[in-house]
Coordinates of C-alpha atoms in Angstrom, one line a residue:
M1 CA 14.1 41.8 68.6
V2 CA 12.0 40.7 65.9
N3 CA 10.9 36.8 65.4
G4 CA 12.6 34.7 63.0
P5 CA 15.3 33.9 61.0
P6 CA 18.5 35.5 62.3
A7 CA 19.7 38.6 60.2
V8 CA 23.0 37.6 59.6
E9 CA 24.4 34.1 60.2
L10 CA 28.1 32.6 60.3
V11 CA 29.1 29.3 60.6
D12 CA 32.6 28.2 60.1
L13 CA 33.8 31.0 57.9
R14 CA 37.0 30.9 56.4
K15 CA 39.3 33.1 54.3
T16 CA 42.6 33.6 53.4
Y17 CA 44.6 35.5 50.8
G18 CA 47.8 33.5 50.3
N19 CA 49.8 32.7 53.2
L20 CA 47.7 35.4 55.3
V21 CA 44.1 34.0 57.4
V22 CA 42.0 36.7 57.4
L23 CA 38.9 34.8 58.5
D24 CA 39.8 32.0 60.6
R25 CA 36.5 29.8 60.8
L26 CA 34.3 32.4 62.4
T27 CA 31.1 31.5 63.8
M28 CA 28.5 34.4 64.7
R29 CA 24.6 35.2 64.4
V30 CA 23.0 39.0 63.7
A31 CA 19.3 38.9 65.3
T32 CA 17.0 40.5 63.2
G33 CA 16.4 44.2 64.2
G34 CA 18.7 46.9 66.0
V35 CA 22.4 47.8 65.7
H36 CA 24.9 45.4 65.9
A37 CA 28.7 46.9 65.9
L38 CA 31.8 44.8 64.8
L39 CA 34.7 46.1 66.5
G40 CA 38.2 44.7 66.4
P41 CA 42.1 46.4 65.3
N42 CA 42.7 46.7 61.6
G43 CA 43.9 43.1 60.1
A44 CA 40.8 41.6 62.1
G45 CA 38.7 40.5 59.2
K46 CA 35.9 43.2 60.1
T47 CA 35.8 44.4 56.2
T48 CA 36.3 40.8 54.5
T49 CA 33.4 39.6 56.8
V50 CA 30.8 42.7 55.5
R51 CA 32.2 42.1 52.1
I52 CA 31.4 38.5 51.8
L53 CA 28.0 38.9 53.2
A54 CA 27.6 41.6 50.5
T55 CA 28.1 39.1 47.9
L56 CA 31.5 40.8 47.3
T57 CA 34.2 38.5 47.7
R58 CA 33.6 34.5 48.1
P59 CA 34.5 32.7 51.6
D60 CA 36.7 29.6 50.8
S61 CA 34.7 27.6 52.9
G62 CA 32.1 27.8 55.5
I63 CA 28.3 29.0 55.8
A64 CA 27.1 32.8 55.0
R65 CA 23.6 33.6 55.5
V66 CA 21.6 37.0 55.3
A67 CA 18.1 37.2 56.2
G68 CA 18.1 33.0 55.9
H69 CA 19.7 33.2 52.2
D70 CA 23.0 32.1 51.4
V71 CA 25.7 34.1 50.2
L72 CA 26.8 31.9 47.3
G73 CA 23.8 29.7 46.3
E74 CA 21.2 32.8 46.6
R75 CA 23.8 36.1 45.4
R76 CA 20.1 37.6 43.9
Q77 CA 17.5 36.8 46.7
V78 CA 20.5 38.5 49.3
R79 CA 21.1 41.4 47.2
R80 CA 17.5 42.2 46.9
T81 CA 17.9 42.7 50.5
I82 CA 20.9 44.3 51.9
S83 CA 22.1 47.6 51.2
L84 CA 26.0 48.2 51.6
A85 CA 27.6 51.6 52.6
G86 CA 31.6 51.6 52.7
Q87 CA 34.0 53.7 53.8
H88 CA 34.1 56.0 51.0
A89 CA 31.3 57.8 49.5
A90 CA 30.2 56.1 46.3
L91 CA 28.4 59.1 44.5
D92 CA 29.0 60.7 40.9
D93 CA 30.7 64.5 42.3
G94 CA 29.5 66.0 38.9
Q95 CA 25.5 65.2 39.3
S96 CA 23.6 67.1 42.0
G97 CA 22.3 64.8 45.3
I98 CA 18.6 64.7 44.0
E99 CA 20.5 62.8 40.2
N100 CA 22.3 60.7 42.1
L101 CA 19.5 59.4 44.3
T102 CA 16.9 59.7 41.4
M103 CA 19.3 57.8 39.0
L104 CA 19.8 55.0 41.8
A105 CA 15.9 54.5 42.4
R106 CA 15.3 54.1 38.5
L107 CA 17.7 51.1 38.8
T108 CA 15.9 49.5 41.3
G109 CA 13.0 49.5 38.7
L110 CA 11.3 52.5 40.0
S111 CA 9.3 55.0 37.4
R112 CA 10.6 58.7 37.0
R113 CA 7.7 60.1 39.0
A114 CA 8.6 57.6 41.4
A115 CA 11.8 58.0 41.4
R116 CA 12.1 61.5 42.0
Q117 CA 9.6 61.2 44.9
R118 CA 11.7 58.4 46.4
A119 CA 14.6 60.5 45.8
T120 CA 12.7 63.7 47.4
T121 CA 11.9 61.8 50.6
L122 CA 15.1 60.7 51.2
L123 CA 16.9 64.0 50.8
D124 CA 14.6 65.3 53.2
R125 CA 15.1 62.6 55.9
F126 CA 19.0 63.4 55.8
D127 CA 18.4 67.0 56.2
L128 CA 19.5 67.7 52.8
A129 CA 16.4 69.1 50.9
G130 CA 18.3 72.5 50.9
A131 CA 21.5 71.2 48.9
A132 CA 19.2 68.7 46.2
G133 CA 20.3 70.7 43.5
R134 CA 23.8 71.3 44.3
R135 CA 26.8 69.3 42.7
V136 CA 28.2 66.5 45.2
R137 CA 31.5 67.7 45.0
T138 CA 30.4 71.1 46.6
Y139 CA 29.2 68.8 49.9
S140 CA 30.9 69.3 53.3
G141 CA 31.9 65.5 54.0
G142 CA 29.4 64.9 56.6
M143 CA 26.6 65.9 54.1
R144 CA 28.3 63.1 51.4
R145 CA 27.9 60.4 53.9
R146 CA 24.5 61.2 54.7
L147 CA 23.7 61.1 50.8
D148 CA 26.1 58.0 50.5
L149 CA 23.8 56.8 53.5
A150 CA 20.2 57.8 51.7
A151 CA 21.1 56.3 48.4
S152 CA 21.9 52.5 50.5
L153 CA 18.2 53.2 51.2
V154 CA 17.0 53.6 47.9
G155 CA 15.9 50.2 47.7
T156 CA 14.2 49.9 51.0
P157 CA 16.8 47.2 52.3
S158 CA 16.2 44.6 55.3
V159 CA 19.8 44.9 56.6
I160 CA 22.4 47.4 56.0
F161 CA 26.2 47.8 55.9
L162 CA 27.9 50.2 57.4
D163 CA 31.5 49.9 57.5
E164 CA 33.3 52.8 59.0
P165 CA 30.5 55.0 58.2
T166 CA 31.6 57.9 60.0
T167 CA 35.7 57.7 59.6
G168 CA 36.5 61.0 59.1
L169 CA 33.6 63.2 59.8
D170 CA 34.2 66.5 62.7
P171 CA 32.4 65.6 65.7
R172 CA 29.0 67.6 64.7
S173 CA 28.5 65.3 61.2
R174 CA 29.5 61.7 63.1
Q175 CA 26.8 62.8 65.8
G176 CA 23.9 63.8 63.2
L177 CA 24.7 60.7 61.5
W178 CA 24.6 58.8 64.6
E179 CA 21.2 59.8 65.2
V180 CA 20.2 58.5 61.4
I181 CA 21.8 55.0 62.2
G182 CA 19.3 55.3 65.2
E183 CA 16.4 56.0 63.7
L184 CA 17.2 53.3 61.0
A185 CA 17.3 50.9 64.1
R186 CA 14.0 52.0 65.3
A187 CA 12.3 51.9 61.6
G188 CA 13.3 48.1 62.1
V189 CA 16.3 48.0 59.8
T190 CA 18.6 45.3 61.2
V191 CA 22.3 47.5 61.3
L192 CA 25.6 45.8 60.9
L193 CA 28.4 48.8 61.9
T194 CA 32.0 48.2 61.8
T195 CA 33.6 51.2 63.3
Q196 CA 37.0 51.3 65.4
Y197 CA 35.5 54.2 67.3
L198 CA 34.2 52.8 70.7
E199 CA 32.0 55.4 71.8
E200 CA 30.3 55.0 68.6
A201 CA 29.8 51.1 69.4
D202 CA 29.2 52.3 73.0
R203 CA 26.5 54.9 71.9
L204 CA 24.7 52.8 69.0
A205 CA 25.1 49.2 69.4
D206 CA 22.5 46.7 71.2
R207 CA 25.1 44.3 70.9
I208 CA 28.8 44.4 69.9
T209 CA 30.9 41.5 68.4
V210 CA 34.9 41.4 68.7
L211 CA 37.4 40.2 66.3
H212 CA 40.6 39.3 66.7
D213 CA 42.9 37.6 64.0
G214 CA 40.0 36.9 62.2
R215 CA 38.5 34.8 65.3
L216 CA 35.4 36.1 67.2
A217 CA 37.0 36.9 70.3
A218 CA 34.0 38.2 72.6
E219 CA 30.2 39.1 72.4
G220 CA 27.7 40.9 74.2
T221 CA 26.3 44.0 75.2
A222 CA 28.3 46.9 76.1
T223 CA 27.3 46.5 79.7
E224 CA 28.3 42.7 79.5
L225 CA 31.4 42.8 78.0
K226 CA 32.5 45.7 80.3
Q227 CA 31.8 43.3 83.4
R228 CA 33.4 40.5 82.2
F229 CA 36.7 42.0 80.3
G230 CA 36.9 45.5 81.8
A231 CA 37.3 46.5 85.4
Q232 CA 36.8 49.7 87.4
R233 CA 40.1 51.6 88.2
L234 CA 40.8 53.4 91.2
E235 CA 43.3 56.5 90.0
L236 CA 45.7 58.2 92.5
T237 CA 47.5 61.1 92.4
W238 CA 50.4 61.4 95.0
R239 CA 51.7 64.2 96.4
D240 CA 55.4 63.9 95.7
A241 CA 58.0 61.2 93.9
A242 CA 59.0 59.4 96.9
G243 CA 55.6 58.4 98.1
F244 CA 54.8 57.3 94.1
G245 CA 57.8 55.5 94.1
Q246 CA 57.2 53.6 97.0
A247 CA 53.4 52.7 96.5
A248 CA 54.7 52.0 92.9
E249 CA 57.0 49.1 94.7
R250 CA 54.5 48.1 97.1
L251 CA 52.0 46.9 94.6
G252 CA 54.1 45.7 91.9
D253 CA 52.5 43.9 89.1
R254 CA 49.2 45.1 90.6
V255 CA 49.6 48.6 89.0
V256 CA 47.6 48.5 85.7
H257 CA 48.6 52.4 84.7
R258 CA 51.8 54.7 86.0
D259 CA 52.6 57.7 84.7
P260 CA 55.4 59.3 86.7
A261 CA 55.7 62.4 85.2
R262 CA 52.0 63.2 86.7
L263 CA 52.8 60.7 89.7
E264 CA 49.8 58.6 88.9
L265 CA 49.0 55.1 89.8
A266 CA 45.7 52.8 89.1
V267 CA 45.2 49.7 90.3
T268 CA 42.0 47.6 89.9
T269 CA 38.6 47.8 91.7
D270 CA 35.1 46.6 92.2
G271 CA 33.9 50.0 92.7
S272 CA 32.4 49.0 96.3
A273 CA 33.2 51.5 99.2
P274 CA 34.8 48.8 101.2
D275 CA 37.2 47.8 98.5
I276 CA 38.1 51.4 97.6
R277 CA 38.6 52.0 101.9
R278 CA 40.8 49.1 102.0
L279 CA 43.1 49.9 98.8
L280 CA 43.5 53.4 100.2
D281 CA 44.4 52.0 103.4
E282 CA 47.0 49.5 102.1
I283 CA 48.5 52.2 99.8
D284 CA 48.3 54.9 102.0
P285 CA 48.7 54.1 105.4
D286 CA 49.9 56.9 106.9
R287 CA 47.2 59.5 104.8
H288 CA 49.6 61.8 103.7
G289 CA 50.8 60.5 100.7
V290 CA 47.9 60.8 98.1
V291 CA 46.5 64.2 97.3
R292 CA 43.6 63.1 95.1
F293 CA 41.5 59.9 93.9
T294 CA 38.8 58.6 91.1
V295 CA 37.2 55.8 90.5
R296 CA 37.2 55.1 86.6
E297 CA 34.2 52.9 85.6
A298 CA 35.2 50.1 82.6
T299 CA 35.2 51.2 78.8
L300 CA 34.7 49.8 75.8
D301 CA 38.9 50.5 75.7
D302 CA 39.8 48.3 78.5
V303 CA 38.0 45.2 76.8
F304 CA 39.3 46.2 73.5
L305 CA 42.8 45.9 74.9
T306 CA 42.0 43.1 76.8
L307 CA 40.7 41.5 74.3
T308 CA 43.3 42.0 71.1
G309 CA 45.9 42.8 73.5
R310 CA 46.5 46.5 72.2
P311 CA 45.0 50.0 72.5
V312 CA 42.1 50.8 70.0
T313 CA 44.4 53.8 68.2
A314 CA 47.3 51.0 67.6
D315 CA 46.1 50.4 64.3
R316 CA 44.4 53.1 62.3
E317 CA 47.3 53.7 60.1
V318 CA 46.8 49.8 58.8
A319 CA 45.1 49.1 55.8
N320 CA 41.6 47.1 56.6
V321 CA 41.4 43.5 55.4

């Protein structure tokens, strides 16, 4: 990480819409450089946080700074520092890829020649040179997202906000965008990424902040969060329904997952060989009931469920705030 002021700093940030409290005295810091993921169910306040940092929404109270600049008192300086790629590509479908980027580069003050050069460089960087002259309406979803990200870099920002950047993309396009985000971080850009794809956060983020009901629920690296809020599980498959039922009754509330149709039970474990042996001896003392077992590592899904009380997919249909 680069020394100096944090890329993002929030202190006691509060935002309401009528009686709905969206951000409730949120305090967080994002160090300069790398990828920082902002996780949380829909309605947790992720998009509102990004909109405040991008000077698009005013907080009710509290402090928000980007690269040391206050988002209320120094809006112009903030806007010169940042770029925002939202959930939907902000592109002119009637123009070609190179026309979109050249237009944006001209708006930043570049000459015609410099703007065209900047657009060409970005199209090449995002593997869009072959489609540079095509109208954007003919682009695939993955191509549009790459072009949108290229557009957000026309002004060479030091901080970029990516709000659900891979929503709706197929796996191949998502993988391509992950590679681009990694390149940005390695080039020294600070990336603040909001996402509900936990694999995305696990793969990309140097640090993760989890929001719940507008508050900071936890933050740390993916490994730290798994150690603190996740748990390894011993997953067991039983030979018959009778043995399954007896084991479930014996374990009681220690069961963290059960699937009667598959005759599967799961209990928490520290993952060590002695603990697994002890659990197997306790659960299946005659060694005839369990036909298969697996030790599953803790995941960010476990962390998410522990911190928010709901699975990550529970609110995908709810409008974001």
